PDB file of C-alpha atoms in Angstrom:
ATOM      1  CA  UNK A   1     109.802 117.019  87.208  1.00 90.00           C
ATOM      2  CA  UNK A   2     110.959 114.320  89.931  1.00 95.00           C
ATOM      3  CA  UNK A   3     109.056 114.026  92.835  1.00 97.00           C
ATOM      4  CA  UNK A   4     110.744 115.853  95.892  1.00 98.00           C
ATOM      5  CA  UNK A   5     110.496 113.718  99.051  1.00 98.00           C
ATOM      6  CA  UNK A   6     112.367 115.477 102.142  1.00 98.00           C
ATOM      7  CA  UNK A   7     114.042 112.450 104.358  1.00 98.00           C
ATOM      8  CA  UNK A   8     115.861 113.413 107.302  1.00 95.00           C
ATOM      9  CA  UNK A   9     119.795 112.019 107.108  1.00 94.00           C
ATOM     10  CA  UNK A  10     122.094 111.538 103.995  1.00 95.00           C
ATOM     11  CA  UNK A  11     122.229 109.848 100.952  1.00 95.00           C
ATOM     12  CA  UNK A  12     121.690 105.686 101.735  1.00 96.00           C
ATOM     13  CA  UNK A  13     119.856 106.233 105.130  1.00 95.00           C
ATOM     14  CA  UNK A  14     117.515 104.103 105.873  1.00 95.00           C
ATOM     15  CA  UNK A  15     115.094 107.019 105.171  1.00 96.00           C
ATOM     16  CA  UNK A  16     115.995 107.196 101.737  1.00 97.00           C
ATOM     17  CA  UNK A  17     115.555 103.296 101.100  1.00 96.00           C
ATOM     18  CA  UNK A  18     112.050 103.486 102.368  1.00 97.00           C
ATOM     19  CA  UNK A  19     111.474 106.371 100.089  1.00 98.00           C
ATOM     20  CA  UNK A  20     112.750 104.438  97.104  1.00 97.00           C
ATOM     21  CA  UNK A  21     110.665 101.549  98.010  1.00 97.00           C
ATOM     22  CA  UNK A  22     107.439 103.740  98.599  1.00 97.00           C
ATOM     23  CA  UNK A  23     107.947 105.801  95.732  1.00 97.00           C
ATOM     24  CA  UNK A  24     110.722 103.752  93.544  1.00 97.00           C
ATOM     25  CA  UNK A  25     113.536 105.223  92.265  1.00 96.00           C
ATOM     26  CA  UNK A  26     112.595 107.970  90.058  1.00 97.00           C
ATOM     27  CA  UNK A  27     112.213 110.986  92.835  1.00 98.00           C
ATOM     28  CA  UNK A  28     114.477 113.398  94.120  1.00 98.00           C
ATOM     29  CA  UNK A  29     115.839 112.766  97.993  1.00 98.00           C
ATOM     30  CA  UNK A  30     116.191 115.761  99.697  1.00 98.00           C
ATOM     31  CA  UNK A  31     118.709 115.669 103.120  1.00 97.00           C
ATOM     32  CA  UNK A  32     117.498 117.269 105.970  1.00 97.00           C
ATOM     33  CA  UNK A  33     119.583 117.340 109.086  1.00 93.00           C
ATOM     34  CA  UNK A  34     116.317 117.209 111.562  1.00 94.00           C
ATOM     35  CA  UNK A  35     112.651 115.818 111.567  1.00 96.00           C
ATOM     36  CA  UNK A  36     111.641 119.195 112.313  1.00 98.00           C
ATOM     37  CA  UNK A  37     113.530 120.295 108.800  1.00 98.00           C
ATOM     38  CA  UNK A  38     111.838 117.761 106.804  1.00 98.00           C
ATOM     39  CA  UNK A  39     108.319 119.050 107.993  1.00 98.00           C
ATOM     40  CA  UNK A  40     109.133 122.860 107.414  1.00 98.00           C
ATOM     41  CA  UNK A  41     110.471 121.490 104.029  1.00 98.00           C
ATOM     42  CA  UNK A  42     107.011 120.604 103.355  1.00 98.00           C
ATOM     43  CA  UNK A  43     105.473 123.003 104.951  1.00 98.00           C
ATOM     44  CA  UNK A  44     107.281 125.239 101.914  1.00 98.00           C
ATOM     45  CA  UNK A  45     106.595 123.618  98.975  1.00 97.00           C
ATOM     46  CA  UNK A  46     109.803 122.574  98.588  1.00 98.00           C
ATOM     47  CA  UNK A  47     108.872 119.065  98.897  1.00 98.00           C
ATOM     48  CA  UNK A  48     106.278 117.100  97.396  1.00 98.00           C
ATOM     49  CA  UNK A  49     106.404 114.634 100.841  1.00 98.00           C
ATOM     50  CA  UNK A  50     107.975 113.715 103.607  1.00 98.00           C
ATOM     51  CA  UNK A  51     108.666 110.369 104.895  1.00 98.00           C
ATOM     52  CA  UNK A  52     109.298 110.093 108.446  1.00 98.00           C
ATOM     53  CA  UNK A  53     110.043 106.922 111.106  1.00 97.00           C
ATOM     54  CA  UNK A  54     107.349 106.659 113.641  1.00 97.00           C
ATOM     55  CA  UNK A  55     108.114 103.723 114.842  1.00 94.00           C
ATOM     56  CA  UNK A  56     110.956 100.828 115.403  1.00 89.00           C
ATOM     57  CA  UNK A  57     110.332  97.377 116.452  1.00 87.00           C
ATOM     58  CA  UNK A  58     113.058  97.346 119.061  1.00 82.00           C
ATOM     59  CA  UNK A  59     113.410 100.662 120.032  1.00 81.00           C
ATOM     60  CA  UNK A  60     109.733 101.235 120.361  1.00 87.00           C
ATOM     61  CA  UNK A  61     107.702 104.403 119.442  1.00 92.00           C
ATOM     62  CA  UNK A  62     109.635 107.754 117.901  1.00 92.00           C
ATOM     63  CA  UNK A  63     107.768 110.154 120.573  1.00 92.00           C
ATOM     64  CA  UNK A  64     109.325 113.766 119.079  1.00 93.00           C
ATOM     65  CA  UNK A  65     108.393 113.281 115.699  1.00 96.00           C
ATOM     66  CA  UNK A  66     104.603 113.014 117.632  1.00 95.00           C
ATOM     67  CA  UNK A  67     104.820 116.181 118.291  1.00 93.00           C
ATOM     68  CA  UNK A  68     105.650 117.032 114.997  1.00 96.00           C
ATOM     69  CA  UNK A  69     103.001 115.543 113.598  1.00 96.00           C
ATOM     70  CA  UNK A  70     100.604 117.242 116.245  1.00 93.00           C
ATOM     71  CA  UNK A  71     102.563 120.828 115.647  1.00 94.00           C
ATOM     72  CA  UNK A  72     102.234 120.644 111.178  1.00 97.00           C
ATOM     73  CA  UNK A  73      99.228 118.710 111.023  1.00 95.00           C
ATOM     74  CA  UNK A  74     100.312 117.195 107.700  1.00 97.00           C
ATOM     75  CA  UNK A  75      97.842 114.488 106.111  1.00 97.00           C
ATOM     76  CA  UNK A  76      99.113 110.715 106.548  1.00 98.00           C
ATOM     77  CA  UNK A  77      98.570 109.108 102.969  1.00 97.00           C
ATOM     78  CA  UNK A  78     100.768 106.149 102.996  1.00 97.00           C
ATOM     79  CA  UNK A  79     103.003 104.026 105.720  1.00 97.00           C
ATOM     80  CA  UNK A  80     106.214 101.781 104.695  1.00 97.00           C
ATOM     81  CA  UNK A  81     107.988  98.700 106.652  1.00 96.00           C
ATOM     82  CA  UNK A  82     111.481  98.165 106.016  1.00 95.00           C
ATOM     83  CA  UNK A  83     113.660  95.303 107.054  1.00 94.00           C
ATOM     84  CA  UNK A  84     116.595  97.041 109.236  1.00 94.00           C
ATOM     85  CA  UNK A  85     120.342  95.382 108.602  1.00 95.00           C
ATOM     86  CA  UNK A  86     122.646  97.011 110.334  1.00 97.00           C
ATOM     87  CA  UNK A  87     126.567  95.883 109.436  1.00 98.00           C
ATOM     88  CA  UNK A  88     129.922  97.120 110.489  1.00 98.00           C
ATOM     89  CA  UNK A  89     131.357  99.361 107.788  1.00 98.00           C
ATOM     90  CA  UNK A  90     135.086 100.895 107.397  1.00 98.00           C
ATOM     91  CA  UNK A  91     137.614 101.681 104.649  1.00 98.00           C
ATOM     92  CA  UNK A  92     139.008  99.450 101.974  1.00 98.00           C
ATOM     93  CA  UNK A  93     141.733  97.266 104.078  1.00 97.00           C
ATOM     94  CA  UNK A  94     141.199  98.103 106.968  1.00 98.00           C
ATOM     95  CA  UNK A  95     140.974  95.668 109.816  1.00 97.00           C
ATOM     96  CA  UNK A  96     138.949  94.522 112.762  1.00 96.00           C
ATOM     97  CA  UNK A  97     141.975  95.042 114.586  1.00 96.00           C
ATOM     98  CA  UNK A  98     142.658  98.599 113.369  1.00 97.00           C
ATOM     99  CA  UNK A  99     139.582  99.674 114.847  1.00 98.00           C
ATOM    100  CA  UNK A 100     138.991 102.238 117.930  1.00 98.00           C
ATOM    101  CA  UNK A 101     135.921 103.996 117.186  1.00 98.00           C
ATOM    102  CA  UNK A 102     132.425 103.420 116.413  1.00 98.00           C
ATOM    103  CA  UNK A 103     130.246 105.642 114.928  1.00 98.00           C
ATOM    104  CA  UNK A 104     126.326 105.735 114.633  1.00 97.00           C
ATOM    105  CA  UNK A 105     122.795 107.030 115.085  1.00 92.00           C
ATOM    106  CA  UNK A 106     122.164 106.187 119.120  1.00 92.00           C
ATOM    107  CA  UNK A 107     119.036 103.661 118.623  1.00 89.00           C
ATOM    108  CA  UNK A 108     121.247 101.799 115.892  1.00 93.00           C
ATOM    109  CA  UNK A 109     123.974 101.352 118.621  1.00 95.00           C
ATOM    110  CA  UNK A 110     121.371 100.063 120.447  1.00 91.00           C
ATOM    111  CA  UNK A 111     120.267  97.943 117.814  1.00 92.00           C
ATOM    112  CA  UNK A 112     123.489  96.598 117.865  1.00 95.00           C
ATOM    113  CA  UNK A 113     124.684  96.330 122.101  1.00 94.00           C
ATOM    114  CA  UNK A 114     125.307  92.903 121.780  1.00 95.00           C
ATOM    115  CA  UNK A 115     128.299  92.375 119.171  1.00 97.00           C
ATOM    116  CA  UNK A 116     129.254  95.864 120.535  1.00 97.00           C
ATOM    117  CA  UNK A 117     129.331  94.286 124.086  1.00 97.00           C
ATOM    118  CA  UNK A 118     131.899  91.533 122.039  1.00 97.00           C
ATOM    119  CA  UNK A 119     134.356  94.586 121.562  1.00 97.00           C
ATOM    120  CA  UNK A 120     134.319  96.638 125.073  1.00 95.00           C
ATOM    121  CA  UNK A 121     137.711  98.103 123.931  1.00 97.00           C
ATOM    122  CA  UNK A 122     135.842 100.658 121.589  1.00 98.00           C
ATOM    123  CA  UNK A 123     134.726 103.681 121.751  1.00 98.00           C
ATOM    124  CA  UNK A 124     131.340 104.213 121.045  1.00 98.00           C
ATOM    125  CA  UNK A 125     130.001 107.932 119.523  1.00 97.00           C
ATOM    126  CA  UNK A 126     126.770 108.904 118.593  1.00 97.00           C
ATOM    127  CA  UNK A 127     125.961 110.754 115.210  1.00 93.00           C
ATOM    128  CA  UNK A 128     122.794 112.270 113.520  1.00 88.00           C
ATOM    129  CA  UNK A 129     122.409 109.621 111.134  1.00 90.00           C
ATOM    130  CA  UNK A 130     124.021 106.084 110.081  1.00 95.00           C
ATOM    131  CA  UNK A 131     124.485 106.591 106.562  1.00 96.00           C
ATOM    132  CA  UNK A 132     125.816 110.201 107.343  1.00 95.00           C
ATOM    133  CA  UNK A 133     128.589 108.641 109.926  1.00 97.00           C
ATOM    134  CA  UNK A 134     129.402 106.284 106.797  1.00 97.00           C
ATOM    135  CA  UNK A 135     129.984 109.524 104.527  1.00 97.00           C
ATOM    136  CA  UNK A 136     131.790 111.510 107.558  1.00 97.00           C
ATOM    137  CA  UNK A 137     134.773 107.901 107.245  1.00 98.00           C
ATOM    138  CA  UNK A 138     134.755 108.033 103.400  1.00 97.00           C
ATOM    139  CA  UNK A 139     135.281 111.620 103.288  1.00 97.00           C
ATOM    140  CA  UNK A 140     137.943 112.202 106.127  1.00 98.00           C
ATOM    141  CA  UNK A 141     139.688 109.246 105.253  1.00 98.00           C
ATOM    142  CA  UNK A 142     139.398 107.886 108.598  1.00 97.00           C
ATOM    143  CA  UNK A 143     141.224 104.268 108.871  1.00 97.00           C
ATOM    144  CA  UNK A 144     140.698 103.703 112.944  1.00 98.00           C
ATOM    145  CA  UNK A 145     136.644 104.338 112.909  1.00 98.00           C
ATOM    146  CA  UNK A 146     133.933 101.919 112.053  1.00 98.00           C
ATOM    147  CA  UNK A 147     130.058 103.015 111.115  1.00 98.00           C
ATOM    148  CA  UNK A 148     127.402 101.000 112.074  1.00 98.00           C
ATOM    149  CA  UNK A 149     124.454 101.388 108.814  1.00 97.00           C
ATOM    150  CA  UNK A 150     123.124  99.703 106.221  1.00 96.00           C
ATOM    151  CA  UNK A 151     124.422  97.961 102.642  1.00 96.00           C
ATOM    152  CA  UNK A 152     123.198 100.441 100.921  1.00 96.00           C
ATOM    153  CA  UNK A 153     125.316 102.913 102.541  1.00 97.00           C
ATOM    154  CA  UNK A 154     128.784 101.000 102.077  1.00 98.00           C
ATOM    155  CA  UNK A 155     127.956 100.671  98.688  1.00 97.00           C
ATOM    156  CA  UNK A 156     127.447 104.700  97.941  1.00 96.00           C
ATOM    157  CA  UNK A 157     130.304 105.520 100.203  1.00 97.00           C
ATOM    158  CA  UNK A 158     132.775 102.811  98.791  1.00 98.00           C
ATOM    159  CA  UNK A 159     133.012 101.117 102.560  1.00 98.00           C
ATOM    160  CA  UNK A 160     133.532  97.222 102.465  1.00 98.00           C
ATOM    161  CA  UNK A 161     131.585  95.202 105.036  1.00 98.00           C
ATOM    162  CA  UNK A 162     133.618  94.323 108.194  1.00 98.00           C
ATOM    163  CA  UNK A 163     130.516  92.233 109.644  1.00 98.00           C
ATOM    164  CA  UNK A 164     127.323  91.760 108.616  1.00 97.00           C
ATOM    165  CA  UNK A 165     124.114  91.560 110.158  1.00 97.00           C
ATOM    166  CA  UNK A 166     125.468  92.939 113.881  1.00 97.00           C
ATOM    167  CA  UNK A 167     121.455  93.923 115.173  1.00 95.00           C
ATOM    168  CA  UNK A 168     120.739  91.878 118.214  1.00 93.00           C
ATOM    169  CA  UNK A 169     117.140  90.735 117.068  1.00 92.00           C
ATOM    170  CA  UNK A 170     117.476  89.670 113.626  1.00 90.00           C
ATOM    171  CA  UNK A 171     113.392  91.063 113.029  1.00 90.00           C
ATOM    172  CA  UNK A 172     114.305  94.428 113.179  1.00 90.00           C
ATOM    173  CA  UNK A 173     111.945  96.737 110.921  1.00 93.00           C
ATOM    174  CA  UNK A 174     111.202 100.641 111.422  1.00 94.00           C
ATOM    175  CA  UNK A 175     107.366 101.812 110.174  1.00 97.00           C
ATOM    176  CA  UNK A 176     107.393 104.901 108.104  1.00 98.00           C
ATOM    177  CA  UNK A 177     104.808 107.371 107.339  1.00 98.00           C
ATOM    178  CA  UNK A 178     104.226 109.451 104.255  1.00 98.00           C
ATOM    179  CA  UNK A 179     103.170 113.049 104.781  1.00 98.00           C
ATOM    180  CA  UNK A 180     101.667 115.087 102.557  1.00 98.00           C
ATOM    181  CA  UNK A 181     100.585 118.656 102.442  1.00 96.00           C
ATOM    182  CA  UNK A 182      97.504 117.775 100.377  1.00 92.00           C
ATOM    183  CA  UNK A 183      94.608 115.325 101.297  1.00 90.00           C
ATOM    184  CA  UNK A 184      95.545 112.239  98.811  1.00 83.00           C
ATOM    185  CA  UNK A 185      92.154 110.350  98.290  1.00 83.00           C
ATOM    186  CA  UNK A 186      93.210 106.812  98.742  1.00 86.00           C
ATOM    187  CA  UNK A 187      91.124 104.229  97.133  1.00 90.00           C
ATOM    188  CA  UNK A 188      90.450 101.288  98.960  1.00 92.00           C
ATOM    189  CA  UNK A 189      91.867 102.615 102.020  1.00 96.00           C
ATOM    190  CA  UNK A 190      91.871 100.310 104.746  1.00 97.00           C
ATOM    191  CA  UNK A 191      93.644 101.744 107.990  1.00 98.00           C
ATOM    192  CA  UNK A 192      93.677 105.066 109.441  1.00 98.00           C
ATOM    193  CA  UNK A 193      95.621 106.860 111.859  1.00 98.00           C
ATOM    194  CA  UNK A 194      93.575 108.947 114.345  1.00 98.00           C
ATOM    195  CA  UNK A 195      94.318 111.742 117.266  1.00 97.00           C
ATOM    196  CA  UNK A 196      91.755 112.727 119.795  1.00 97.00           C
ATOM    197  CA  UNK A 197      91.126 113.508 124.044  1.00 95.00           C
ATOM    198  CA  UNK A 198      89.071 112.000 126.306  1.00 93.00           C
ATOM    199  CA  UNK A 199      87.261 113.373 129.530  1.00 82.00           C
ATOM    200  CA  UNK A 200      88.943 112.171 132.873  1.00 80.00           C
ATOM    201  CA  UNK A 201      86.145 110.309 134.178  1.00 81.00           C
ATOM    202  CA  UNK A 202      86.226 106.333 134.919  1.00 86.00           C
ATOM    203  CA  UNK A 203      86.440 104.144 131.964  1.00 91.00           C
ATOM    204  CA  UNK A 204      86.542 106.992 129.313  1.00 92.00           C
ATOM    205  CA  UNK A 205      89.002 105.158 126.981  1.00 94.00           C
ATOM    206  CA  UNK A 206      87.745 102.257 127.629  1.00 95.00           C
ATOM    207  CA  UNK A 207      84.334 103.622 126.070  1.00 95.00           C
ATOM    208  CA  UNK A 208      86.211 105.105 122.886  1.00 96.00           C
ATOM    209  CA  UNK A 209      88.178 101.587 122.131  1.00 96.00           C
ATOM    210  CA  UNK A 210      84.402  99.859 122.812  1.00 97.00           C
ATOM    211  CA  UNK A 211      83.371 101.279 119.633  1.00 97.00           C
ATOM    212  CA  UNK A 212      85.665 100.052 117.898  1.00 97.00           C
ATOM    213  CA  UNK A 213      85.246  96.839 119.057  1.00 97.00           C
ATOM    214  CA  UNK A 214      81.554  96.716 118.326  1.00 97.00           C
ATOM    215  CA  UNK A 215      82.462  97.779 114.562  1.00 97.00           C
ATOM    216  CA  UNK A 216      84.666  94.726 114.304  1.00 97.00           C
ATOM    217  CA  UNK A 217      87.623  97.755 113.627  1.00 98.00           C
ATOM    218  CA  UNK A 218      90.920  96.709 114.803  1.00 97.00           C
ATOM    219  CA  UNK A 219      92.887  98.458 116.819  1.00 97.00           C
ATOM    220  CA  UNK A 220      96.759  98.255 115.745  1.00 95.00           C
ATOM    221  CA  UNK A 221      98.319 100.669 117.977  1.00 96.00           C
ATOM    222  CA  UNK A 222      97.897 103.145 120.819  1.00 96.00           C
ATOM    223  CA  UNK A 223     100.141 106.022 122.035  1.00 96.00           C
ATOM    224  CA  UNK A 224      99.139 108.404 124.466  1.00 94.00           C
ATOM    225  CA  UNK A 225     101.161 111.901 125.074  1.00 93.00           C
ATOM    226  CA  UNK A 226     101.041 114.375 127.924  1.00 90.00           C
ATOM    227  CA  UNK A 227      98.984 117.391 126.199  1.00 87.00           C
ATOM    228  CA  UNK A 228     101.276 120.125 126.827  1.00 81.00           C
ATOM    229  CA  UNK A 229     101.040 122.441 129.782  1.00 82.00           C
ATOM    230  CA  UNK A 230      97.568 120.939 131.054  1.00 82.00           C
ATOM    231  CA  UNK A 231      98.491 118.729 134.152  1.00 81.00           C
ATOM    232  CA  UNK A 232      97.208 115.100 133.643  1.00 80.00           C
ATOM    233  CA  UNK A 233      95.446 115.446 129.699  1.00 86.00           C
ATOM    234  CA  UNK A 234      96.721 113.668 127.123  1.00 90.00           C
ATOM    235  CA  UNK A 235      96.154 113.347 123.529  1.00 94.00           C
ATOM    236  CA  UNK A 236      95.811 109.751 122.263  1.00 96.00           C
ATOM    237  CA  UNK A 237      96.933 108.556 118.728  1.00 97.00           C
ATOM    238  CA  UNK A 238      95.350 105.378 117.807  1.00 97.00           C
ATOM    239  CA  UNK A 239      95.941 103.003 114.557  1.00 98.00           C
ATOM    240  CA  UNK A 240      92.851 101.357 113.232  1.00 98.00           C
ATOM    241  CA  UNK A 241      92.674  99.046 110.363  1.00 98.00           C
ATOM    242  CA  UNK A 242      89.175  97.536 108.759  1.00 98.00           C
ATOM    243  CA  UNK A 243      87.852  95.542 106.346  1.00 97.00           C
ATOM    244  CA  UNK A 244      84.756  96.857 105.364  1.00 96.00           C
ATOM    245  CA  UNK A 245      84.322 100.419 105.229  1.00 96.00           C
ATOM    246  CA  UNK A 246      81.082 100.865 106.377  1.00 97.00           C
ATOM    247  CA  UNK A 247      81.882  99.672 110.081  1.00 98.00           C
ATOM    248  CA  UNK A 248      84.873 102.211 109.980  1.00 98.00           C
ATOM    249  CA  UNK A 249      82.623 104.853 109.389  1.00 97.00           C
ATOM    250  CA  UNK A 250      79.669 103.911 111.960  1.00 98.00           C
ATOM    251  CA  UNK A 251      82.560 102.997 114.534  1.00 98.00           C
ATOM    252  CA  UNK A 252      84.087 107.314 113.764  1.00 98.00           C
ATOM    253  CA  UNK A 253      80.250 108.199 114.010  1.00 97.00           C
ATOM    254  CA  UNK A 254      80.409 106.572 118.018  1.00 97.00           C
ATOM    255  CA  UNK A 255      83.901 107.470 118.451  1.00 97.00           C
ATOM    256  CA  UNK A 256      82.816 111.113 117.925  1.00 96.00           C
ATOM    257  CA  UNK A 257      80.366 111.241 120.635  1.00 94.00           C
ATOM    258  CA  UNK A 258      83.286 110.366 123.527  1.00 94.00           C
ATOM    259  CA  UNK A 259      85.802 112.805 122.234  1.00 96.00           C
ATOM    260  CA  UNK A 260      87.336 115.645 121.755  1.00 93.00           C
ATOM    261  CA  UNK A 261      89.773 117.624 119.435  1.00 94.00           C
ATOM    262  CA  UNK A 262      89.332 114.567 117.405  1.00 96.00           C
ATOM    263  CA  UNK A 263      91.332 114.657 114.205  1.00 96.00           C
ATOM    264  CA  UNK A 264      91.332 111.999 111.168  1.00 96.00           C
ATOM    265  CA  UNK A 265      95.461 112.390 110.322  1.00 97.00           C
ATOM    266  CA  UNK A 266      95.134 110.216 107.672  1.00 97.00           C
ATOM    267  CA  UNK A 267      92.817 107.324 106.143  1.00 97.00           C
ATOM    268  CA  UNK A 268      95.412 105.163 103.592  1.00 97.00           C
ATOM    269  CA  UNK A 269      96.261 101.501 102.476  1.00 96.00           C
ATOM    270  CA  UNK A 270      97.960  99.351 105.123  1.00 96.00           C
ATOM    271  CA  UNK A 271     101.446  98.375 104.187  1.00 92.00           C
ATOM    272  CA  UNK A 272     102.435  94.831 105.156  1.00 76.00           C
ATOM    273  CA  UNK A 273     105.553  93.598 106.351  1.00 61.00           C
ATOM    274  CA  UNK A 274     108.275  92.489 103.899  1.00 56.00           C
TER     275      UNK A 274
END
């Protein structure tokens, strides 16, 4: 039996090329439509994981999916980088000049607003995915509209390359996280992603992010979010990474004592960039 991983988009999103280099390429990719589908997916059985973006490098922080990871409360076990590429894709012969319409997923237009700034004459739509606006051309045969997605995608939908390489900012990577159901015990784990609340008072972060200082525990990232329905509260969801495990857990053993609803999503090996 394959392992089912639930990716939201089509075959040759960008989803399913972090999956296949998280997992490699003997699973089973299963197309969701939504983030939210992927998690209930999951939440099912009828996927072994989920992988889902959290984060882009140029379009900043994916704030619904958040949420989603507040509302299922699924375990983080692993996290992916992947190098986004983002070319021009269209039909077999057809032309720069034949083209009136570009399709894609809105933050890889925006990936892309310079060389699309080149081309004002266009017409720019958004879709629900870049791979599935390079399916939507193959299958409807459409000779005046351009996708904007990845090699991988041109290559399963039998597109040829108009232009390669249109992102603006040539380091352009998305951070994915692997959920699971299940707590995977990670050995050697060495970063962990972590959600918690913090009085009002003067200087109460401040107090939380001292302990990890004093633990020599680095803090990689911090995203705050308005707790729902309770005027100024917010839930905070920090990324920590260490190198000796004992200071992690004396710096959780502080950490506890300035918080609350603190949650451990997920303790897991730190991915580095390729």
């Amino acid at each position: 039996m394959k392992t089912k991983i639930a990716i939201q988009g089509v075959k040759a999103s960008f989803h399913e090329e972090a999956a296949f280099k998280y997992f490699g390429q003997d699973i089973e990719t299963l197309e969701c439509s939504s983030f939210k589908q992927t998690c209930e997916m999951l939440k099912q059985g009828k996927a072994d994981y989920v992988v889902m973006a959290i984060e882009n490098s140029i379009a900043g922080s994916i704030l619904p999916n958040y949420n989603l990871l507040r509302d299922y409360r699924f375990h983080i076990v692993g996290e992916v980088h992947l190098n986004i590429q983002q070319n021009l894709l269209a039909l077999p012969g057809v032309k720069l000049s034949d083209i009136q319409y570009v399709e894609s997923h809105p933050i890889a237009i925006r990936q892309c607003d310079e060389f699309l700034s080149d081309h004002s004459d266009w017409i720019i739509k958004e879709g629900l995915d870049t791979a599935g606006c390079a399916k939507k051309i193959k299958e409807e045969q459409l000779t005046n509209t351009a996708a904007i997605a990845g090699e991988f995608a041109a290559k399963i939908y039998g597109l040829q390359i108009l232009e390669k390489r249109i992102e603006t900012n040539k380091k352009n990577a998305t951070r994915f996280l692997i959920l699971s159901n299940e707590v995977v015990e990670q050995k050697g784990a060495n970063k962990a992603s972590l959600s918690f609340q913090t009085g009002n008072g003067v200087g109460a972060l401040a107090a939380v992010l001292q302990c990890f200082a004093e633990q020599n525990v680095n803090l990689s990232k911090i995203q705050s979010m308005p707790v729902v329905g309770r005027r100024n509260e917010y839930d905070f969801y920090v990324d920590v990474e260490w190198k000796k495990q004992a200071d992690y857990d004396a710096a959780i053993r502080k950490v506890l004592k300035h918080t609350v609803n603190f949650s451990i999503m997920g303790e897991y090996i730190k991915n580095e960039k390729v």
